[in-house]
Coordinates of C-alpha atoms in Angstrom, one line a residue:
M1 CA 0.0 0.0 0.0
K2 CA 1.4 3.4 -0.9
Q3 CA 2.4 5.6 2.0
I4 CA 1.0 9.1 2.4
T5 CA 3.7 11.6 3.1
T6 CA 3.5 14.1 5.9
S7 CA 3.4 17.0 3.4
E8 CA 0.0 15.9 2.2
T9 CA -2.8 17.3 4.4
P10 CA -6.1 15.4 4.8
S11 CA -7.8 17.9 2.5
S12 CA -5.4 17.3 -0.3
I13 CA -5.6 13.5 -0.3
S14 CA -7.3 12.2 -3.4
W15 CA -10.1 9.7 -2.8
Q16 CA -8.6 7.5 -5.5
R17 CA -5.4 7.2 -3.5
F18 CA -7.1 5.2 -0.8
P19 CA -6.9 1.4 -1.3
A20 CA -10.0 -0.1 -2.9
E21 CA -10.9 -2.1 0.3
I22 CA -10.9 1.1 2.4
R23 CA -13.0 3.0 -0.2
I24 CA -15.5 0.1 -0.2
A25 CA -15.6 0.0 3.6
I26 CA -16.3 3.7 3.8
L27 CA -19.1 3.5 1.3
E28 CA -20.7 0.5 3.0
V29 CA -20.9 2.5 6.3
L30 CA -22.3 5.4 4.4
L31 CA -25.1 3.2 2.9
Q32 CA -26.2 2.2 6.4
T33 CA -27.0 5.8 7.4
E34 CA -30.6 6.9 7.6
G35 CA -32.0 9.7 5.5
S36 CA -31.4 10.7 1.9
L37 CA -28.1 9.9 0.2
A38 CA -28.8 12.0 -2.9
S39 CA -26.3 14.7 -1.9
F40 CA -23.5 12.2 -1.6
A41 CA -24.0 11.0 -5.1
T42 CA -22.5 14.2 -6.4
V43 CA -19.1 13.5 -4.8
S44 CA -17.8 11.4 -7.7
R45 CA -18.7 9.0 -10.4
E46 CA -17.8 6.1 -8.2
W47 CA -20.0 7.4 -5.4
Q48 CA -22.9 8.1 -7.8
T49 CA -22.7 4.6 -9.2
I50 CA -22.8 2.8 -5.8
I51 CA -25.3 5.1 -4.2
E52 CA -27.7 4.9 -7.2
Q53 CA -27.4 1.1 -7.2
H54 CA -28.4 1.1 -3.5
S55 CA -31.1 3.8 -3.6
F56 CA -32.9 2.4 -6.7
S57 CA -32.7 -1.3 -5.9
R58 CA -35.8 -1.2 -3.7
I59 CA -38.7 1.1 -4.5
K60 CA -41.9 1.7 -2.5
L61 CA -44.8 2.8 -4.6
T62 CA -48.0 4.3 -3.1
L63 CA -51.1 5.7 -4.8
G64 CA -51.1 9.3 -5.9
S65 CA -48.4 11.5 -7.4
R66 CA -45.5 9.0 -6.6
L67 CA -47.2 6.3 -8.7
A68 CA -48.2 8.8 -11.5
N69 CA -44.7 10.0 -11.8
F70 CA -43.0 6.7 -11.4
G71 CA -42.4 6.1 -15.1
S72 CA -40.6 9.4 -15.7
M73 CA -38.7 9.3 -12.4
M74 CA -37.3 5.8 -13.1
H75 CA -36.6 6.0 -16.8
R76 CA -32.8 6.3 -16.5
N77 CA -32.4 3.9 -13.5
R78 CA -35.0 1.3 -14.1
A79 CA -32.4 -1.4 -14.7
L80 CA -31.1 -0.9 -11.1
V81 CA -34.5 -1.8 -9.6
R82 CA -34.7 -5.3 -8.1
Y83 CA -37.8 -4.9 -5.8
V84 CA -41.0 -2.9 -6.2
W85 CA -43.3 -2.7 -3.2
F86 CA -46.7 -1.6 -4.4
C87 CA -48.7 -0.4 -1.3
V88 CA -52.4 0.2 -1.7
E89 CA -53.6 2.2 1.3
L90 CA -57.4 2.1 1.8
Q91 CA -59.5 4.7 3.4
A92 CA -59.4 5.2 7.1
Y93 CA -62.4 4.2 9.2
D94 CA -63.7 4.9 12.7
C95 CA -65.4 2.9 15.4
S96 CA -68.8 3.2 13.7
E97 CA -67.4 0.9 11.0
C98 CA -64.8 -1.4 12.7
E99 CA -67.5 -3.7 14.0
S100 CA -70.8 -2.5 12.4
L101 CA -73.9 -4.7 12.4
D102 CA -74.8 -3.0 9.1
K103 CA -73.4 -5.3 6.4
D104 CA -73.2 -2.4 4.0
K105 CA -70.3 -1.2 6.1
W106 CA -68.4 -4.5 6.1
G107 CA -65.4 -5.0 4.0
L108 CA -64.1 -2.7 1.2
S109 CA -66.2 0.3 0.0
L110 CA -66.8 1.1 -3.6
D111 CA -64.3 3.9 -3.3
D112 CA -61.6 1.5 -2.0
N113 CA -62.2 -0.9 -4.9
V114 CA -62.0 2.0 -7.4
R115 CA -58.6 3.0 -5.8
I116 CA -57.3 -0.5 -6.2
V117 CA -58.4 -0.7 -9.9
N118 CA -56.9 2.7 -10.7
G119 CA -53.7 1.9 -8.9
L120 CA -53.2 -1.4 -10.7
E121 CA -53.9 0.2 -14.1
A122 CA -51.3 2.9 -13.4
L123 CA -48.8 0.3 -12.2
F124 CA -49.2 -2.0 -15.1
S125 CA -49.1 0.8 -17.6
T126 CA -45.7 1.8 -16.3
L127 CA -44.1 -1.6 -15.7
S128 CA -45.3 -2.9 -19.1
T129 CA -42.8 -0.6 -20.8
W130 CA -39.8 -2.1 -18.9
E131 CA -37.6 -4.4 -20.8
P132 CA -37.1 -8.0 -19.6
R133 CA -34.1 -8.6 -17.5
P134 CA -31.0 -10.6 -18.6
C135 CA -30.9 -14.2 -17.5
R136 CA -30.7 -14.6 -13.7
E137 CA -31.6 -11.0 -13.0
M138 CA -34.8 -10.8 -11.0
L139 CA -37.4 -8.1 -10.5
Q140 CA -39.8 -8.7 -7.6
L141 CA -43.2 -7.2 -7.4
D142 CA -44.7 -7.2 -3.9
I143 CA -48.4 -6.2 -3.7
S144 CA -49.9 -5.2 -0.3
V145 CA -53.3 -3.8 0.6
H146 CA -54.3 -2.4 4.0
S147 CA -56.0 0.5 5.8
P148 CA -54.1 2.6 8.4
S149 CA -57.1 2.0 10.7
D150 CA -56.6 -1.7 10.8
S151 CA -54.2 -1.5 13.7
E152 CA -56.2 1.1 15.6
H153 CA -59.2 -1.1 16.6
W154 CA -59.3 -4.8 17.2
Y155 CA -56.0 -5.7 15.6
K156 CA -53.5 -3.5 17.4
Y157 CA -50.6 -5.9 16.7
L158 CA -50.7 -5.5 12.9
T159 CA -47.7 -4.1 11.1
F160 CA -47.2 -3.2 7.5
E161 CA -43.7 -3.6 6.3
P162 CA -41.6 -4.3 3.1
D163 CA -40.2 -7.7 2.4
L164 CA -36.8 -8.2 4.1
P165 CA -34.1 -10.9 3.9
A166 CA -33.9 -13.2 6.8
E167 CA -30.8 -11.6 8.3
D168 CA -32.7 -8.3 8.6
C169 CA -35.7 -9.7 10.3
A170 CA -34.3 -10.2 13.8
L171 CA -35.7 -7.5 16.0
P172 CA -33.4 -6.1 18.7
L173 CA -34.6 -6.8 22.2
L174 CA -35.3 -3.1 22.9
K175 CA -37.5 -2.7 19.9
Q176 CA -39.4 -5.9 20.8
Q177 CA -40.1 -4.5 24.2
S178 CA -41.3 -1.2 22.8
I179 CA -43.8 -3.0 20.6
L180 CA -45.0 -5.2 23.5
L181 CA -45.4 -2.4 26.0
R182 CA -47.3 0.2 24.0
P183 CA -49.8 2.0 26.3
E184 CA -52.6 2.2 23.7
Y185 CA -53.1 -1.5 24.1
D186 CA -55.5 -0.7 26.9
D187 CA -58.7 -0.3 24.9
H188 CA -61.8 -1.9 26.5
N189 CA -64.0 -1.1 23.5
H190 CA -61.9 -3.4 21.3
G191 CA -61.1 -6.2 23.8
W192 CA -57.7 -5.0 25.1
R193 CA -56.9 -4.7 28.8
A194 CA -53.5 -4.0 30.3
G195 CA -51.8 -4.9 27.0
R196 CA -53.6 -8.2 26.6
Q197 CA -56.4 -9.1 24.2
V198 CA -59.1 -10.4 26.6
S199 CA -62.0 -10.6 24.1
L200 CA -61.9 -11.7 20.5
P201 CA -63.1 -10.0 17.3
S202 CA -66.6 -10.8 16.2
M203 CA -67.6 -11.9 12.7
A204 CA -68.4 -8.3 11.9
A205 CA -64.9 -7.2 12.9
L206 CA -63.3 -10.0 10.9
E207 CA -65.3 -9.2 7.8
K208 CA -64.1 -5.6 8.0
T209 CA -60.5 -6.7 7.7
F210 CA -60.7 -10.0 5.7
D211 CA -63.2 -9.1 3.0
E212 CA -62.6 -9.9 -0.7
I213 CA -60.8 -7.3 -2.9
M214 CA -63.1 -6.0 -5.7
D215 CA -66.0 -8.1 -4.4
L216 CA -68.6 -5.2 -4.4
G217 CA -67.5 -3.3 -7.5
P218 CA -66.4 -1.4 -9.3
F219 CA -67.7 -3.9 -12.0
E220 CA -71.3 -5.0 -12.2
N221 CA -70.6 -8.7 -12.7
E222 CA -67.8 -11.3 -12.8
A223 CA -67.7 -11.2 -16.7
Q224 CA -66.8 -7.5 -16.6
D225 CA -64.3 -8.2 -13.8
M226 CA -62.5 -10.8 -15.9
E227 CA -62.6 -8.7 -19.0
W228 CA -60.9 -5.8 -17.2
W229 CA -58.1 -8.1 -16.0
G230 CA -57.6 -9.3 -19.6
R231 CA -57.2 -5.8 -20.8
L232 CA -54.2 -5.1 -18.5
P233 CA -50.9 -5.0 -20.4
L234 CA -48.4 -7.8 -20.0
I235 CA -45.3 -7.2 -17.9
P236 CA -42.4 -9.3 -19.1
A237 CA -39.9 -7.6 -16.7
V238 CA -41.4 -9.1 -13.5
T239 CA -40.0 -12.4 -12.6
N240 CA -41.2 -12.8 -8.9
V241 CA -44.5 -12.0 -7.3
L242 CA -45.1 -11.7 -3.6
L243 CA -48.5 -11.6 -2.0
R244 CA -47.7 -11.7 1.7
Q245 CA -49.9 -12.5 4.7
Q246 CA -49.9 -8.9 6.0
T247 CA -52.6 -8.3 3.4
R248 CA -55.7 -9.6 5.3
R249 CA -58.0 -8.6 2.4
R250 CA -58.5 -11.6 0.1
W251 CA -57.7 -11.9 -3.6
K252 CA -60.4 -14.0 -5.3
P253 CA -58.6 -17.0 -6.8
Q254 CA -60.2 -16.3 -10.2
A255 CA -58.9 -12.7 -10.1
L256 CA -55.5 -13.9 -8.9
A257 CA -55.2 -16.3 -11.8
Q258 CA -55.9 -13.4 -14.2
L259 CA -53.4 -11.2 -12.3
L260 CA -50.6 -13.7 -12.5
S261 CA -51.3 -14.4 -16.2
R262 CA -50.1 -10.8 -17.0
F263 CA -46.5 -11.8 -16.1
P264 CA -45.4 -14.1 -18.9
R265 CA -41.8 -14.6 -17.5
L266 CA -42.7 -15.4 -14.0
Q267 CA -40.2 -17.7 -12.2
E268 CA -41.3 -17.4 -8.5
I269 CA -44.6 -17.0 -6.7
H270 CA -44.9 -16.5 -3.0
Y271 CA -48.6 -16.5 -2.0
E272 CA -49.7 -16.3 1.7
P273 CA -53.5 -16.2 1.9
W274 CA -55.6 -16.4 5.0
R275 CA -58.1 -19.2 5.6
E276 CA -61.8 -18.4 5.4
W277 CA -63.8 -18.0 8.7
T278 CA -66.7 -20.2 7.8
D279 CA -66.4 -23.8 6.6
C280 CA -69.0 -23.2 3.8
L281 CA -67.1 -20.3 2.4
Q282 CA -63.9 -22.2 2.6
S283 CA -65.4 -24.9 0.4
F284 CA -66.2 -22.4 -2.3
T285 CA -62.7 -20.9 -2.1
D286 CA -61.2 -24.3 -2.4
Q287 CA -63.1 -25.0 -5.6
S288 CA -61.7 -21.7 -7.0
S289 CA -58.2 -22.5 -5.8
Q290 CA -58.2 -25.7 -7.8
E291 CA -58.7 -23.6 -11.0
L292 CA -56.0 -21.2 -9.9
F293 CA -53.4 -23.9 -9.5
K294 CA -54.4 -25.6 -12.8
S295 CA -54.1 -22.2 -14.6
L296 CA -50.5 -21.9 -13.4
A297 CA -49.4 -25.0 -15.3
S298 CA -50.6 -23.5 -18.6
S299 CA -50.0 -19.7 -18.1
Q300 CA -46.6 -19.9 -16.4
P301 CA -44.3 -22.1 -18.5
Q302 CA -41.1 -20.6 -16.8
L303 CA -42.4 -21.0 -13.2
Q304 CA -39.7 -22.6 -11.1
K305 CA -40.6 -21.9 -7.5
L306 CA -44.0 -21.9 -5.8
V307 CA -44.3 -21.2 -2.1
L308 CA -47.8 -21.3 -0.6
F309 CA -48.6 -20.6 3.0
E310 CA -52.2 -20.4 4.2
N311 CA -52.2 -18.5 7.5
S312 CA -54.6 -18.8 10.3
A313 CA -55.1 -17.7 13.9
L314 CA -56.8 -20.1 16.2
E315 CA -58.2 -17.2 18.3
Y316 CA -60.2 -15.9 15.3
T317 CA -62.1 -19.2 15.1
R318 CA -63.4 -19.2 18.6
N319 CA -66.1 -16.6 18.1
Q320 CA -67.3 -18.1 14.8
L321 CA -70.3 -20.5 14.9
F322 CA -69.5 -22.3 11.6
C323 CA -65.7 -22.3 11.6
S324 CA -63.7 -25.4 12.5
P325 CA -60.7 -24.6 14.7
F326 CA -58.4 -26.6 12.5
R327 CA -58.4 -26.4 8.7
T328 CA -59.2 -29.6 6.7
A329 CA -57.5 -29.5 3.4
S330 CA -59.5 -30.3 0.2
P331 CA -58.4 -33.4 -1.6
D332 CA -59.2 -31.7 -4.9
V333 CA -56.9 -28.8 -4.1
S334 CA -54.1 -31.2 -3.1
Y335 CA -54.6 -33.1 -6.4
A336 CA -54.6 -29.9 -8.5
L337 CA -51.3 -28.8 -6.9
C338 CA -49.8 -32.2 -7.4
S339 CA -50.4 -31.9 -11.1
T340 CA -49.2 -28.3 -11.3
S341 CA -45.9 -29.2 -9.5
L342 CA -44.7 -31.4 -12.3
K343 CA -42.5 -28.8 -14.0
L344 CA -41.3 -27.0 -10.8
E345 CA -37.9 -26.9 -9.3
Q346 CA -39.1 -26.0 -5.8
L347 CA -42.5 -26.5 -4.1
S348 CA -43.6 -25.6 -0.6
A349 CA -47.3 -25.7 0.4
S350 CA -48.3 -25.2 4.0
F351 CA -51.8 -25.9 5.4
I352 CA -53.5 -25.2 2.1
V353 CA -52.9 -28.9 1.1
E354 CA -52.6 -32.2 2.8
A355 CA -49.4 -34.1 2.1
S356 CA -51.0 -37.5 2.3
Q357 CA -53.5 -36.5 -0.4
F358 CA -50.7 -35.0 -2.6
F359 CA -48.8 -38.3 -2.5
D360 CA -51.9 -40.3 -3.0
C361 CA -52.5 -38.4 -6.2
A362 CA -48.9 -39.0 -7.3
C363 CA -49.2 -42.7 -6.7
K364 CA -52.4 -42.9 -8.8
N365 CA -50.6 -41.3 -11.7
T366 CA -47.7 -43.6 -12.1
S367 CA -46.6 -42.0 -15.4
W368 CA -45.9 -38.6 -13.8
L369 CA -42.3 -37.5 -13.5
W370 CA -41.0 -34.5 -11.6
A371 CA -37.9 -34.1 -13.8
N372 CA -36.6 -30.8 -12.2
L373 CA -37.9 -30.9 -8.7
T374 CA -35.1 -30.5 -6.1
S375 CA -37.1 -29.5 -3.0
V376 CA -40.6 -30.2 -1.7
A377 CA -42.1 -29.2 1.7
L378 CA -45.7 -30.1 2.6
T379 CA -47.8 -30.1 5.8
T380 CA -50.0 -32.9 7.1
R381 CA -52.5 -33.2 9.9
L382 CA -51.2 -36.8 10.5
L383 CA -48.1 -35.5 12.3
M384 CA -49.9 -34.5 15.5
P385 CA -50.2 -36.2 18.9
G386 CA -52.7 -39.1 18.9
A387 CA -52.6 -39.6 15.1
S388 CA -52.6 -43.1 13.7
L389 CA -49.1 -44.6 13.3
T390 CA -50.4 -46.8 10.5
R391 CA -51.7 -43.8 8.5
I392 CA -48.3 -42.1 9.0
E393 CA -46.5 -45.1 7.7
D394 CA -48.8 -45.4 4.7
M395 CA -48.2 -41.7 3.8
L396 CA -44.4 -42.2 4.0
R397 CA -44.5 -45.3 1.7
Q398 CA -46.4 -43.2 -0.8
A399 CA -43.9 -40.3 -0.3
A400 CA -41.0 -42.7 -1.0
A401 CA -42.6 -44.1 -4.1
T402 CA -43.2 -40.5 -5.3
A403 CA -39.6 -39.6 -4.6
M404 CA -38.4 -42.3 -6.9
R405 CA -39.9 -40.3 -9.7
M406 CA -38.0 -37.1 -8.7
P407 CA -34.5 -37.8 -10.0
K408 CA -33.1 -34.5 -8.9
L409 CA -34.7 -34.4 -5.4
E410 CA -32.4 -33.2 -2.7
N411 CA -34.7 -32.3 0.1
M412 CA -38.2 -33.5 1.2
E413 CA -39.9 -32.2 4.3
I414 CA -43.3 -33.3 5.7
W415 CA -44.2 -31.3 8.8
N416 CA -46.9 -29.9 11.0
G417 CA -47.0 -27.3 13.7
Q418 CA -49.5 -25.6 15.9
K419 CA -49.7 -24.2 19.4
G420 CA -48.0 -26.7 21.8
S421 CA -46.7 -29.2 19.2
A422 CA -44.4 -29.6 16.2
M423 CA -43.2 -32.5 14.1
L424 CA -40.9 -32.9 11.1
F425 CA -39.9 -35.7 8.8
R426 CA -37.0 -34.8 6.6
Y427 CA -35.4 -36.8 3.8
Q428 CA -32.2 -35.4 2.3
H429 CA -30.3 -36.8 -0.7
R430 CA -26.8 -35.3 -0.5
R431 CA -24.6 -34.8 -3.5
P432 CA -21.1 -36.4 -3.5
L433 CA -18.5 -34.2 -1.8
S434 CA -16.0 -34.8 -4.6
Q435 CA -16.4 -34.4 -8.3
F436 CA -15.2 -38.0 -8.6
G437 CA -17.7 -39.4 -6.2
T438 CA -20.3 -41.7 -7.7
Q439 CA -22.6 -42.2 -4.8
R440 CA -25.0 -40.0 -2.9
S441 CA -25.9 -40.5 0.7
A442 CA -29.5 -40.4 2.0
V443 CA -30.3 -39.0 5.4
I444 CA -33.6 -39.2 7.3
I445 CA -34.3 -37.0 10.3
W446 CA -37.3 -37.0 12.6
K447 CA -37.7 -34.0 14.9
G448 CA -40.6 -33.1 17.2
T449 CA -42.0 -32.2 20.6
W450 CA -43.9 -35.4 21.2
T451 CA -43.0 -39.0 21.3
R452 CA -43.5 -41.4 18.4
A453 CA -42.0 -44.9 18.1
M454 CA -40.3 -43.9 14.8
V455 CA -38.9 -40.7 16.1
S456 CA -35.1 -40.8 16.7
C457 CA -34.4 -37.1 17.3
L458 CA -36.7 -35.3 19.8
R459 CA -36.6 -31.8 21.0
P460 CA -36.8 -31.4 24.8
R461 CA -40.4 -31.6 26.1
S462 CA -40.1 -28.1 27.5
D463 CA -40.1 -26.8 23.9
A464 CA -43.8 -27.6 23.5
A465 CA -44.7 -25.0 26.1
E466 CA -42.7 -22.4 24.1
I467 CA -44.6 -23.0 20.9
R468 CA -47.4 -20.4 21.0
S469 CA -48.2 -20.7 17.3
H470 CA -47.4 -22.3 14.0
G471 CA -44.8 -19.6 13.5
D472 CA -42.9 -20.8 16.6
A473 CA -43.2 -24.4 15.4
I474 CA -41.4 -23.4 12.2
C475 CA -38.5 -22.0 14.2
C476 CA -38.5 -25.0 16.5
L477 CA -38.2 -27.4 13.6
N478 CA -35.6 -25.4 11.8
L479 CA -37.0 -26.2 8.4
S480 CA -34.5 -26.1 5.6
S481 CA -37.2 -25.3 3.0
P482 CA -38.4 -21.6 2.6
V483 CA -42.0 -22.2 3.6
I484 CA -42.8 -18.5 4.3
R485 CA -41.2 -15.1 3.8
P486 CA -39.0 -14.3 6.8
I487 CA -40.8 -11.0 7.5
S488 CA -44.1 -12.8 7.6
L489 CA -42.8 -15.4 10.0
R490 CA -41.6 -12.5 12.3
Q491 CA -45.0 -10.9 12.1
I492 CA -46.9 -14.1 13.0
R493 CA -44.7 -14.7 16.0
M494 CA -44.8 -11.2 17.3
E495 CA -48.6 -10.9 16.8
Q496 CA -49.2 -14.0 18.9
I497 CA -46.9 -12.7 21.7
I498 CA -48.8 -9.4 21.7
R499 CA -52.2 -11.1 21.7
E500 CA -51.1 -13.0 24.8
G501 CA -49.8 -9.9 26.6
G502 CA -46.1 -10.4 25.9
H503 CA -45.5 -12.7 28.8
D504 CA -46.7 -16.0 30.3

């Protein structure tokens, strides 16, 4: 490294005379600072290049002028964008609407649905002009819908955040405590007392937050609805779509099929819907979900990765007369997903399908071949205390027979998790350590919080008491497959802690 002579004052030292590793270290520290970095981009070409790559890699879009001007603002730097978070903020509402007995006040208003339609039209109009990315360059589109009032009434634990990598999702202890100890959690009108939710949301309160998007307008019938989706321009640049669980409002499966069809080069889908709160309505949604999954096989020829996670909260079911506490997956949905998965490289489906039904479908179609599948993760209700050991063994035999038709399979996980229990069966087929190796070793792991004759690796019994939700179960099992977005997992776990008062 060149030495700096004493005759050179700090003000006269050229930036370029610093070693490259020092320049990079300085810029990395700079990028971690809060606030605008725009003024630093004028220092030099090198600073401008690095700061623009950082500033434009992740974009948050909201309705209004920012969305209207998005195309012109990003014209020069659109190639730097890797992630677009499209946030639709619905109208605020007060206590007269948060739990109204007037069904006309449930769910989304006509004005809200118009805002969603206009926002999607503007977004698609802009992104449709973007050129497709070179091979292996991704553009994620993350769509979220919420009202700022959602966290002001019954659901005080709700947060609305961008997608984050796993390493950025660990909340510092002080921030966790600040969330858990917020004084406004003492609200008797909405079931909160001394920071604990002591009464549960009614059906009216659920409907306000979990209603269907574009269910009551702005179109007069489903035919007009589908026609509108078909008129939206294609967006070849988008390769990944995220629909995360923080959006409580529901996308109709038929509409979602149309939405996804507008991305002809889609490679990854991460979809985290919520279950329905009546069993009858769940049956109708399951019928539509079959068609959604079937449509992916024909409309998404480049799809490689599909991650489905159906979220639920046991507390929400307790006040509902016609809602089973635990979701029973539809065999038809499991069969439809089994067929759709044939061309995938990675599949994860949690709670929305039943693993035993998936493998049953596979064994009935002996000509099917999963030529590219390397990873599969599925949930099953069979892995729970008191379940039939015979049925578990039958499922595993079918899983083994199916794995024989997955020549590239490296990881299969069958798991279940709920409050107080978790269980995992993992099969791993490891590649040779050396390029000259000719054999691959197979490893089977059982991990859980309750005893089974076949289980060889048990977590301590005390872990069961620490599992407050299915989110805790995922962490307990240390799943190797990406079954949910890391930020969604953090939200689920924090919400459960807050509902229970942050202690116990």
